C-alpha cells in the first residue's frame, strides 16, 4: 500500500515543486525538483494576473454549479420512471436511451444543431447539452430497482402517488448516489475546455480551463528581463506546472468531502440480491 501511495504522491509533489522553481534552480538540479531550495511565485503571479483569469473562474464556477443541477434535473425522474415495474415499452425506451449514449451525430451535426438552437457563443452552450445524461439515468434506475418491494407496497397501501414515492422514498435513499453523480458532473464541467474552443468566440465566456490551456500553449517566460537573476526567473516548464496546480486544486479540495458518498453511491446501485 505504501508503494502505491508513493507512486501516486511522487508525481504530484514533482509538479508542485517544479511550479515553485526558478530557471537557475532547475538547471542546477537537472530539472528534477521535489522540494525547491529557493521557491518563487512568479509562475502563479503570471497566471493569476491574466486579464481573463477572474472572468474565466466565474464562468467555470457558474457552469459547474448549474451543470450539477442539469445533470440531475432529468436523470432523477427519468431513472425513477424506468425502474417502475410494469412500465409499458420499458425495454424499447431503454434501448433508445442506450443507443444515444453509444452513438452520436458527430461534430458537424452537433455544431449545426447548436447553431439552430441559438446556443453558439452563449453561456448556455455549456449547460443545455448536459440535460438528460443517459449514464446517470441508468445509475438511478439500478438504485431504485434495489429499493425493497415492501417499502413501495406500503406506500401504495397508504395511497401515495408515484411523485410522492419518488420524493419521499427514493430521493432520501438516493442521497449517496446523487452525491456521486454530482461529483461526476462537477469534475466534467470544471475540466471542460473543448466545448469553448468549438462553440464560443467571446473571450468573456471562456472557462478558466480554456484560459489555462492558452497559457500552457504560450509557455512564456521572463528570461528577457535582464534585471532578474537566474534564481528569480520563471520558466515555461514552471508555468505549465503551475497551470496544472491552479486547475486541479479547487476540485481536489471538494473531492475528500464527497469521497465516501462516491464510493457508497456507486456500489449500492450495482449490487443486487
PDB file of C-alpha atoms in Angstrom:
ATOM      1  CA  UNK A   1       0.000   0.000   0.000  1.00  0.00           C
ATOM      2  CA  UNK A   2       2.823   2.384   0.886  1.00  0.00           C
ATOM      3  CA  UNK A   3       4.428   1.804  -2.508  1.00  0.00           C
ATOM      4  CA  UNK A   4       1.161   2.566  -4.301  1.00  0.00           C
ATOM      5  CA  UNK A   5       0.671   5.752  -2.260  1.00  0.00           C
ATOM      6  CA  UNK A   6       4.242   6.803  -3.020  1.00  0.00           C
ATOM      7  CA  UNK A   7       3.774   6.176  -6.744  1.00  0.00           C
ATOM      8  CA  UNK A   8       0.702   8.442  -6.709  1.00  0.00           C
ATOM      9  CA  UNK A   9       2.166  11.101  -4.442  1.00  0.00           C
ATOM     10  CA  UNK A  10       5.595  11.480  -6.025  1.00  0.00           C
ATOM     11  CA  UNK A  11       4.375  12.860  -9.399  1.00  0.00           C
ATOM     12  CA  UNK A  12       2.125  15.319  -7.577  1.00  0.00           C
ATOM     13  CA  UNK A  13       4.993  16.547  -5.402  1.00  0.00           C
ATOM     14  CA  UNK A  14       7.165  16.841  -8.503  1.00  0.00           C
ATOM     15  CA  UNK A  15       4.591  19.070 -10.217  1.00  0.00           C
ATOM     16  CA  UNK A  16       4.233  21.235  -7.103  1.00  0.00           C
ATOM     17  CA  UNK A  17       7.976  21.533  -6.649  1.00  0.00           C
ATOM     18  CA  UNK A  18       8.624  22.440 -10.276  1.00  0.00           C
ATOM     19  CA  UNK A  19       5.891  25.097 -10.203  1.00  0.00           C
ATOM     20  CA  UNK A  20       7.780  26.964  -7.478  1.00  0.00           C
ATOM     21  CA  UNK A  21      11.215  26.558  -9.038  1.00  0.00           C
ATOM     22  CA  UNK A  22      13.287  29.165 -10.843  1.00  0.00           C
ATOM     23  CA  UNK A  23      15.295  28.780 -14.009  1.00  0.00           C
ATOM     24  CA  UNK A  24      18.583  28.715 -12.116  1.00  0.00           C
ATOM     25  CA  UNK A  25      17.478  26.026  -9.681  1.00  0.00           C
ATOM     26  CA  UNK A  26      16.052  23.855 -12.471  1.00  0.00           C
ATOM     27  CA  UNK A  27      19.388  23.965 -14.300  1.00  0.00           C
ATOM     28  CA  UNK A  28      21.319  23.411 -11.086  1.00  0.00           C
ATOM     29  CA  UNK A  29      19.238  20.363 -10.101  1.00  0.00           C
ATOM     30  CA  UNK A  30      18.793  18.928 -13.600  1.00  0.00           C
ATOM     31  CA  UNK A  31      15.060  19.686 -13.873  1.00  0.00           C
ATOM     32  CA  UNK A  32      14.037  17.259 -11.143  1.00  0.00           C
ATOM     33  CA  UNK A  33      12.809  19.104  -8.055  1.00  0.00           C
ATOM     34  CA  UNK A  34      10.558  17.828  -5.287  1.00  0.00           C
ATOM     35  CA  UNK A  35      11.275  20.494  -2.666  1.00  0.00           C
ATOM     36  CA  UNK A  36      12.707  23.730  -4.109  1.00  0.00           C
ATOM     37  CA  UNK A  37      15.507  25.321  -2.096  1.00  0.00           C
ATOM     38  CA  UNK A  38      14.638  28.838  -3.289  1.00  0.00           C
ATOM     39  CA  UNK A  39      10.902  28.829  -4.117  1.00  0.00           C
ATOM     40  CA  UNK A  40       9.447  31.635  -6.238  1.00  0.00           C
ATOM     41  CA  UNK A  41       5.848  32.621  -7.019  1.00  0.00           C
ATOM     42  CA  UNK A  42       6.470  34.125 -10.465  1.00  0.00           C
ATOM     43  CA  UNK A  43       4.556  31.417 -12.370  1.00  0.00           C
ATOM     44  CA  UNK A  44       1.477  31.768 -10.152  1.00  0.00           C
ATOM     45  CA  UNK A  45       1.626  35.561 -10.340  1.00  0.00           C
ATOM     46  CA  UNK A  46       1.750  35.310 -14.117  1.00  0.00           C
ATOM     47  CA  UNK A  47      -1.318  33.073 -14.255  1.00  0.00           C
ATOM     48  CA  UNK A  48      -3.399  34.975 -11.720  1.00  0.00           C
ATOM     49  CA  UNK A  49      -2.544  38.335 -13.301  1.00  0.00           C
ATOM     50  CA  UNK A  50      -4.020  37.289 -16.633  1.00  0.00           C
ATOM     51  CA  UNK A  51      -6.790  39.726 -17.566  1.00  0.00           C
ATOM     52  CA  UNK A  52      -9.302  36.956 -18.262  1.00  0.00           C
ATOM     53  CA  UNK A  53      -8.480  34.697 -15.317  1.00  0.00           C
ATOM     54  CA  UNK A  54     -11.056  36.167 -12.905  1.00  0.00           C
ATOM     55  CA  UNK A  55     -13.818  36.119 -15.525  1.00  0.00           C
ATOM     56  CA  UNK A  56     -12.881  32.586 -16.532  1.00  0.00           C
ATOM     57  CA  UNK A  57     -13.042  31.413 -12.927  1.00  0.00           C
ATOM     58  CA  UNK A  58     -16.507  32.939 -12.554  1.00  0.00           C
ATOM     59  CA  UNK A  59     -17.684  31.238 -15.748  1.00  0.00           C
ATOM     60  CA  UNK A  60     -16.292  27.892 -14.616  1.00  0.00           C
ATOM     61  CA  UNK A  61     -17.807  28.083 -11.133  1.00  0.00           C
ATOM     62  CA  UNK A  62     -21.187  29.119 -12.616  1.00  0.00           C
ATOM     63  CA  UNK A  63     -21.237  26.335 -15.189  1.00  0.00           C
ATOM     64  CA  UNK A  64     -20.141  23.785 -12.580  1.00  0.00           C
ATOM     65  CA  UNK A  65     -22.939  24.682 -10.162  1.00  0.00           C
ATOM     66  CA  UNK A  66     -25.583  24.846 -12.880  1.00  0.00           C
ATOM     67  CA  UNK A  67     -24.134  21.751 -14.514  1.00  0.00           C
ATOM     68  CA  UNK A  68     -24.673  19.734 -11.354  1.00  0.00           C
ATOM     69  CA  UNK A  69     -28.330  20.772 -11.334  1.00  0.00           C
ATOM     70  CA  UNK A  70     -28.838  19.973 -15.016  1.00  0.00           C
ATOM     71  CA  UNK A  71     -27.102  16.616 -14.626  1.00  0.00           C
ATOM     72  CA  UNK A  72     -29.756  15.584 -12.090  1.00  0.00           C
ATOM     73  CA  UNK A  73     -32.761  17.514 -13.435  1.00  0.00           C
ATOM     74  CA  UNK A  74     -33.876  14.783 -15.844  1.00  0.00           C
ATOM     75  CA  UNK A  75     -31.708  11.885 -14.722  1.00  0.00           C
ATOM     76  CA  UNK A  76     -33.537  11.515 -11.395  1.00  0.00           C
ATOM     77  CA  UNK A  77     -37.158  11.444 -12.630  1.00  0.00           C
ATOM     78  CA  UNK A  78     -36.385   9.508 -15.823  1.00  0.00           C
ATOM     79  CA  UNK A  79     -34.256   6.958 -13.960  1.00  0.00           C
ATOM     80  CA  UNK A  80     -37.077   6.504 -11.439  1.00  0.00           C
ATOM     81  CA  UNK A  81     -39.667   6.053 -14.187  1.00  0.00           C
ATOM     82  CA  UNK A  82     -37.524   3.465 -15.985  1.00  0.00           C
ATOM     83  CA  UNK A  83     -37.316   1.494 -12.729  1.00  0.00           C
ATOM     84  CA  UNK A  84     -41.104   1.335 -12.298  1.00  0.00           C
ATOM     85  CA  UNK A  85     -42.285  -2.251 -12.586  1.00  0.00           C
ATOM     86  CA  UNK A  86     -44.706  -2.944 -15.402  1.00  0.00           C
ATOM     87  CA  UNK A  87     -43.901   0.220 -17.366  1.00  0.00           C
ATOM     88  CA  UNK A  88     -45.188  -0.176 -20.966  1.00  0.00           C
ATOM     89  CA  UNK A  89     -42.491  -0.310 -23.679  1.00  0.00           C
ATOM     90  CA  UNK A  90     -39.837  -0.187 -20.969  1.00  0.00           C
ATOM     91  CA  UNK A  91     -37.288  -2.264 -22.896  1.00  0.00           C
ATOM     92  CA  UNK A  92     -37.750  -0.241 -26.067  1.00  0.00           C
ATOM     93  CA  UNK A  93     -37.225   3.023 -24.211  1.00  0.00           C
ATOM     94  CA  UNK A  94     -34.103   1.612 -22.566  1.00  0.00           C
ATOM     95  CA  UNK A  95     -32.664   0.562 -25.918  1.00  0.00           C
ATOM     96  CA  UNK A  96     -33.379   4.037 -27.308  1.00  0.00           C
ATOM     97  CA  UNK A  97     -31.524   5.737 -24.466  1.00  0.00           C
ATOM     98  CA  UNK A  98     -28.576   3.343 -24.646  1.00  0.00           C
ATOM     99  CA  UNK A  99     -28.214   3.935 -28.396  1.00  0.00           C
ATOM    100  CA  UNK A 100     -27.991   7.685 -27.793  1.00  0.00           C
ATOM    101  CA  UNK A 101     -25.275   7.037 -25.209  1.00  0.00           C
ATOM    102  CA  UNK A 102     -23.184   4.874 -27.538  1.00  0.00           C
ATOM    103  CA  UNK A 103     -23.713   6.741 -30.810  1.00  0.00           C
ATOM    104  CA  UNK A 104     -23.638  10.453 -31.534  1.00  0.00           C
ATOM    105  CA  UNK A 105     -24.306  12.583 -34.599  1.00  0.00           C
ATOM    106  CA  UNK A 106     -20.720  13.742 -34.870  1.00  0.00           C
ATOM    107  CA  UNK A 107     -19.024  17.091 -34.555  1.00  0.00           C
ATOM    108  CA  UNK A 108     -20.511  18.871 -37.579  1.00  0.00           C
ATOM    109  CA  UNK A 109     -24.165  17.854 -36.955  1.00  0.00           C
ATOM    110  CA  UNK A 110     -23.750  18.839 -33.306  1.00  0.00           C
ATOM    111  CA  UNK A 111     -22.387  22.234 -34.295  1.00  0.00           C
ATOM    112  CA  UNK A 112     -25.287  22.789 -36.717  1.00  0.00           C
ATOM    113  CA  UNK A 113     -27.779  21.750 -34.044  1.00  0.00           C
ATOM    114  CA  UNK A 114     -26.334  24.216 -31.524  1.00  0.00           C
ATOM    115  CA  UNK A 115     -26.397  26.902 -34.210  1.00  0.00           C
ATOM    116  CA  UNK A 116     -30.071  26.294 -34.936  1.00  0.00           C
ATOM    117  CA  UNK A 117     -30.839  26.354 -31.218  1.00  0.00           C
ATOM    118  CA  UNK A 118     -29.049  29.743 -30.920  1.00  0.00           C
ATOM    119  CA  UNK A 119     -26.588  28.324 -28.408  1.00  0.00           C
ATOM    120  CA  UNK A 120     -23.366  29.283 -30.169  1.00  0.00           C
ATOM    121  CA  UNK A 121     -21.297  31.922 -28.407  1.00  0.00           C
ATOM    122  CA  UNK A 122     -23.573  31.883 -25.359  1.00  0.00           C
ATOM    123  CA  UNK A 123     -23.111  30.622 -21.816  1.00  0.00           C
ATOM    124  CA  UNK A 124     -25.959  28.149 -22.274  1.00  0.00           C
ATOM    125  CA  UNK A 125     -23.953  26.045 -24.723  1.00  0.00           C
ATOM    126  CA  UNK A 126     -22.204  24.712 -21.613  1.00  0.00           C
ATOM    127  CA  UNK A 127     -25.446  23.961 -19.758  1.00  0.00           C
ATOM    128  CA  UNK A 128     -28.190  22.785 -22.131  1.00  0.00           C
ATOM    129  CA  UNK A 129     -26.324  19.741 -23.566  1.00  0.00           C
ATOM    130  CA  UNK A 130     -25.852  18.430 -20.025  1.00  0.00           C
ATOM    131  CA  UNK A 131     -29.563  17.700 -19.580  1.00  0.00           C
ATOM    132  CA  UNK A 132     -30.594  14.049 -19.578  1.00  0.00           C
ATOM    133  CA  UNK A 133     -27.309  12.165 -19.160  1.00  0.00           C
ATOM    134  CA  UNK A 134     -28.070   8.539 -20.020  1.00  0.00           C
ATOM    135  CA  UNK A 135     -25.359   7.124 -17.778  1.00  0.00           C
ATOM    136  CA  UNK A 136     -26.814   8.987 -14.789  1.00  0.00           C
ATOM    137  CA  UNK A 137     -30.267   7.670 -15.654  1.00  0.00           C
ATOM    138  CA  UNK A 138     -29.002   4.088 -15.632  1.00  0.00           C
ATOM    139  CA  UNK A 139     -27.289   4.564 -12.252  1.00  0.00           C
ATOM    140  CA  UNK A 140     -30.508   5.977 -10.742  1.00  0.00           C
ATOM    141  CA  UNK A 141     -32.548   3.186 -12.317  1.00  0.00           C
ATOM    142  CA  UNK A 142     -30.315   0.468 -10.843  1.00  0.00           C
ATOM    143  CA  UNK A 143     -30.502   2.007  -7.381  1.00  0.00           C
ATOM    144  CA  UNK A 144     -34.291   2.450  -7.424  1.00  0.00           C
ATOM    145  CA  UNK A 145     -34.708  -1.164  -8.501  1.00  0.00           C
ATOM    146  CA  UNK A 146     -32.843  -2.209  -5.342  1.00  0.00           C
ATOM    147  CA  UNK A 147     -35.345  -0.493  -3.059  1.00  0.00           C
ATOM    148  CA  UNK A 148     -37.194  -3.292  -1.198  1.00  0.00           C
ATOM    149  CA  UNK A 149     -40.645  -4.057  -2.591  1.00  0.00           C
ATOM    150  CA  UNK A 150     -42.160  -3.928   0.892  1.00  0.00           C
ATOM    151  CA  UNK A 151     -41.422  -0.202   1.144  1.00  0.00           C
ATOM    152  CA  UNK A 152     -43.070   0.516  -2.194  1.00  0.00           C
ATOM    153  CA  UNK A 153     -46.072  -1.684  -1.382  1.00  0.00           C
ATOM    154  CA  UNK A 154     -46.522   0.087   1.965  1.00  0.00           C
ATOM    155  CA  UNK A 155     -46.572   3.423   0.154  1.00  0.00           C
ATOM    156  CA  UNK A 156     -49.137   2.055  -2.300  1.00  0.00           C
ATOM    157  CA  UNK A 157     -51.383   0.961   0.585  1.00  0.00           C
ATOM    158  CA  UNK A 158     -51.152   4.488   2.002  1.00  0.00           C
ATOM    159  CA  UNK A 159     -52.314   5.871  -1.328  1.00  0.00           C
ATOM    160  CA  UNK A 160     -49.039   7.554  -2.291  1.00  0.00           C
ATOM    161  CA  UNK A 161     -48.684   8.708  -5.876  1.00  0.00           C
ATOM    162  CA  UNK A 162     -45.584   7.964  -7.970  1.00  0.00           C
ATOM    163  CA  UNK A 163     -44.329  11.505  -7.422  1.00  0.00           C
ATOM    164  CA  UNK A 164     -44.715  11.144  -3.659  1.00  0.00           C
ATOM    165  CA  UNK A 165     -42.925   7.796  -3.702  1.00  0.00           C
ATOM    166  CA  UNK A 166     -40.083   9.316  -5.698  1.00  0.00           C
ATOM    167  CA  UNK A 167     -39.699  12.400  -3.490  1.00  0.00           C
ATOM    168  CA  UNK A 168     -40.340  10.842  -0.079  1.00  0.00           C
ATOM    169  CA  UNK A 169     -38.882   7.350  -0.537  1.00  0.00           C
ATOM    170  CA  UNK A 170     -36.453   7.224  -3.445  1.00  0.00           C
ATOM    171  CA  UNK A 171     -34.767  10.616  -3.105  1.00  0.00           C
ATOM    172  CA  UNK A 172     -33.790  10.257   0.607  1.00  0.00           C
ATOM    173  CA  UNK A 173     -32.345   6.826  -0.140  1.00  0.00           C
ATOM    174  CA  UNK A 174     -30.622   8.181  -3.249  1.00  0.00           C
ATOM    175  CA  UNK A 175     -28.560  10.841  -1.459  1.00  0.00           C
ATOM    176  CA  UNK A 176     -25.225   8.944  -1.719  1.00  0.00           C
ATOM    177  CA  UNK A 177     -25.854   8.173  -5.386  1.00  0.00           C
ATOM    178  CA  UNK A 178     -26.855  11.748  -6.154  1.00  0.00           C
ATOM    179  CA  UNK A 179     -23.679  12.987  -4.458  1.00  0.00           C
ATOM    180  CA  UNK A 180     -21.611  10.625  -6.606  1.00  0.00           C
ATOM    181  CA  UNK A 181     -23.344  11.797  -9.804  1.00  0.00           C
ATOM    182  CA  UNK A 182     -22.899  15.408  -8.715  1.00  0.00           C
ATOM    183  CA  UNK A 183     -19.182  14.777  -8.315  1.00  0.00           C
ATOM    184  CA  UNK A 184     -19.024  13.312 -11.820  1.00  0.00           C
ATOM    185  CA  UNK A 185     -20.769  16.380 -13.228  1.00  0.00           C
ATOM    186  CA  UNK A 186     -18.631  18.808 -11.235  1.00  0.00           C
ATOM    187  CA  UNK A 187     -15.353  17.267 -12.403  1.00  0.00           C
ATOM    188  CA  UNK A 188     -16.541  17.146 -16.020  1.00  0.00           C
ATOM    189  CA  UNK A 189     -17.628  20.791 -16.073  1.00  0.00           C
ATOM    190  CA  UNK A 190     -14.603  22.017 -14.143  1.00  0.00           C
ATOM    191  CA  UNK A 191     -12.136  20.347 -16.524  1.00  0.00           C
ATOM    192  CA  UNK A 192     -14.014  21.127 -19.730  1.00  0.00           C
ATOM    193  CA  UNK A 193     -12.414  23.430 -22.295  1.00  0.00           C
ATOM    194  CA  UNK A 194     -13.014  21.756 -25.674  1.00  0.00           C
ATOM    195  CA  UNK A 195     -16.615  22.969 -25.971  1.00  0.00           C
ATOM    196  CA  UNK A 196     -15.393  26.547 -25.500  1.00  0.00           C
ATOM    197  CA  UNK A 197     -12.880  26.031 -28.292  1.00  0.00           C
ATOM    198  CA  UNK A 198     -15.585  24.814 -30.670  1.00  0.00           C
ATOM    199  CA  UNK A 199     -18.628  26.874 -29.827  1.00  0.00           C
ATOM    200  CA  UNK A 200     -17.566  30.099 -28.079  1.00  0.00           C
ATOM    201  CA  UNK A 201     -15.679  33.027 -29.566  1.00  0.00           C
ATOM    202  CA  UNK A 202     -16.357  35.619 -26.870  1.00  0.00           C
ATOM    203  CA  UNK A 203     -13.349  35.670 -24.520  1.00  0.00           C
ATOM    204  CA  UNK A 204     -15.621  36.812 -21.668  1.00  0.00           C
ATOM    205  CA  UNK A 205     -17.354  33.412 -21.835  1.00  0.00           C
ATOM    206  CA  UNK A 206     -14.241  31.259 -21.836  1.00  0.00           C
ATOM    207  CA  UNK A 207     -13.894  28.982 -18.774  1.00  0.00           C
ATOM    208  CA  UNK A 208     -10.764  29.026 -16.682  1.00  0.00           C
ATOM    209  CA  UNK A 209      -9.515  25.718 -18.110  1.00  0.00           C
ATOM    210  CA  UNK A 210      -9.540  27.217 -21.602  1.00  0.00           C
ATOM    211  CA  UNK A 211      -7.519  30.174 -20.333  1.00  0.00           C
ATOM    212  CA  UNK A 212      -5.086  27.871 -18.549  1.00  0.00           C
ATOM    213  CA  UNK A 213      -4.693  25.833 -21.728  1.00  0.00           C
ATOM    214  CA  UNK A 214      -3.886  29.002 -23.673  1.00  0.00           C
ATOM    215  CA  UNK A 215      -1.248  29.930 -21.104  1.00  0.00           C
ATOM    216  CA  UNK A 216       0.257  26.455 -21.284  1.00  0.00           C
ATOM    217  CA  UNK A 217       0.486  26.603 -25.066  1.00  0.00           C
ATOM    218  CA  UNK A 218       2.040  30.041 -24.949  1.00  0.00           C
ATOM    219  CA  UNK A 219       4.564  28.894 -22.316  1.00  0.00           C
ATOM    220  CA  UNK A 220       6.041  32.360 -21.751  1.00  0.00           C
ATOM    221  CA  UNK A 221       8.987  33.103 -19.518  1.00  0.00           C
ATOM    222  CA  UNK A 222      10.685  36.189 -18.192  1.00  0.00           C
ATOM    223  CA  UNK A 223      14.135  35.236 -19.472  1.00  0.00           C
ATOM    224  CA  UNK A 224      14.272  38.503 -21.369  1.00  0.00           C
ATOM    225  CA  UNK A 225      14.065  40.516 -18.151  1.00  0.00           C
ATOM    226  CA  UNK A 226      17.717  41.395 -17.581  1.00  0.00           C
ATOM    227  CA  UNK A 227      17.031  42.842 -14.128  1.00  0.00           C
ATOM    228  CA  UNK A 228      16.308  39.363 -12.734  1.00  0.00           C
ATOM    229  CA  UNK A 229      18.857  36.786 -11.741  1.00  0.00           C
ATOM    230  CA  UNK A 230      18.605  33.172 -12.870  1.00  0.00           C
ATOM    231  CA  UNK A 231      17.176  32.235  -9.469  1.00  0.00           C
ATOM    232  CA  UNK A 232      14.348  34.783  -9.858  1.00  0.00           C
ATOM    233  CA  UNK A 233      13.223  33.907 -13.370  1.00  0.00           C
ATOM    234  CA  UNK A 234      10.300  31.600 -14.109  1.00  0.00           C
ATOM    235  CA  UNK A 235      10.443  29.095 -16.953  1.00  0.00           C
ATOM    236  CA  UNK A 236       7.898  27.697 -19.449  1.00  0.00           C
ATOM    237  CA  UNK A 237       8.058  24.406 -17.532  1.00  0.00           C
ATOM    238  CA  UNK A 238       7.269  26.186 -14.269  1.00  0.00           C
ATOM    239  CA  UNK A 239       4.291  27.949 -15.856  1.00  0.00           C
ATOM    240  CA  UNK A 240       2.921  24.646 -17.145  1.00  0.00           C
ATOM    241  CA  UNK A 241       3.249  23.002 -13.745  1.00  0.00           C
ATOM    242  CA  UNK A 242       1.602  25.988 -12.051  1.00  0.00           C
ATOM    243  CA  UNK A 243      -1.267  25.765 -14.566  1.00  0.00           C
ATOM    244  CA  UNK A 244      -1.798  22.133 -13.573  1.00  0.00           C
ATOM    245  CA  UNK A 245      -1.924  23.036  -9.875  1.00  0.00           C
ATOM    246  CA  UNK A 246      -4.263  26.015 -10.363  1.00  0.00           C
ATOM    247  CA  UNK A 247      -6.666  23.907 -12.428  1.00  0.00           C
ATOM    248  CA  UNK A 248      -6.583  20.935 -10.051  1.00  0.00           C
ATOM    249  CA  UNK A 249      -6.594  22.336  -6.521  1.00  0.00           C
ATOM    250  CA  UNK A 250     -10.216  23.661  -6.360  1.00  0.00           C
ATOM    251  CA  UNK A 251     -11.805  20.359  -7.369  1.00  0.00           C
ATOM    252  CA  UNK A 252      -9.258  18.485  -5.242  1.00  0.00           C
ATOM    253  CA  UNK A 253     -10.481  20.407  -2.192  1.00  0.00           C
ATOM    254  CA  UNK A 254     -14.073  19.304  -2.833  1.00  0.00           C
ATOM    255  CA  UNK A 255     -13.399  15.635  -3.544  1.00  0.00           C
ATOM    256  CA  UNK A 256     -12.495  14.478   0.012  1.00  0.00           C
ATOM    257  CA  UNK A 257     -15.871  15.663   1.339  1.00  0.00           C
ATOM    258  CA  UNK A 258     -17.757  13.619  -1.272  1.00  0.00           C
ATOM    259  CA  UNK A 259     -15.476  10.591  -1.444  1.00  0.00           C
ATOM    260  CA  UNK A 260     -17.494   8.449   0.979  1.00  0.00           C
ATOM    261  CA  UNK A 261     -20.691   9.208  -0.952  1.00  0.00           C
ATOM    262  CA  UNK A 262     -18.890   8.495  -4.226  1.00  0.00           C
ATOM    263  CA  UNK A 263     -17.786   5.010  -3.164  1.00  0.00           C
ATOM    264  CA  UNK A 264     -21.037   4.064  -1.410  1.00  0.00           C
ATOM    265  CA  UNK A 265     -23.270   5.541  -4.100  1.00  0.00           C
ATOM    266  CA  UNK A 266     -21.594   3.752  -6.977  1.00  0.00           C
ATOM    267  CA  UNK A 267     -21.511   0.344  -5.342  1.00  0.00           C
ATOM    268  CA  UNK A 268     -25.000   0.394  -3.836  1.00  0.00           C
ATOM    269  CA  UNK A 269     -26.776   0.577  -7.166  1.00  0.00           C
ATOM    270  CA  UNK A 270     -24.550  -2.044  -8.782  1.00  0.00           C
ATOM    271  CA  UNK A 271     -25.103  -4.875  -6.289  1.00  0.00           C
ATOM    272  CA  UNK A 272     -28.333  -6.824  -6.464  1.00  0.00           C
ATOM    273  CA  UNK A 273     -29.658  -9.551  -4.292  1.00  0.00           C
TER     274      UNK A 273
END
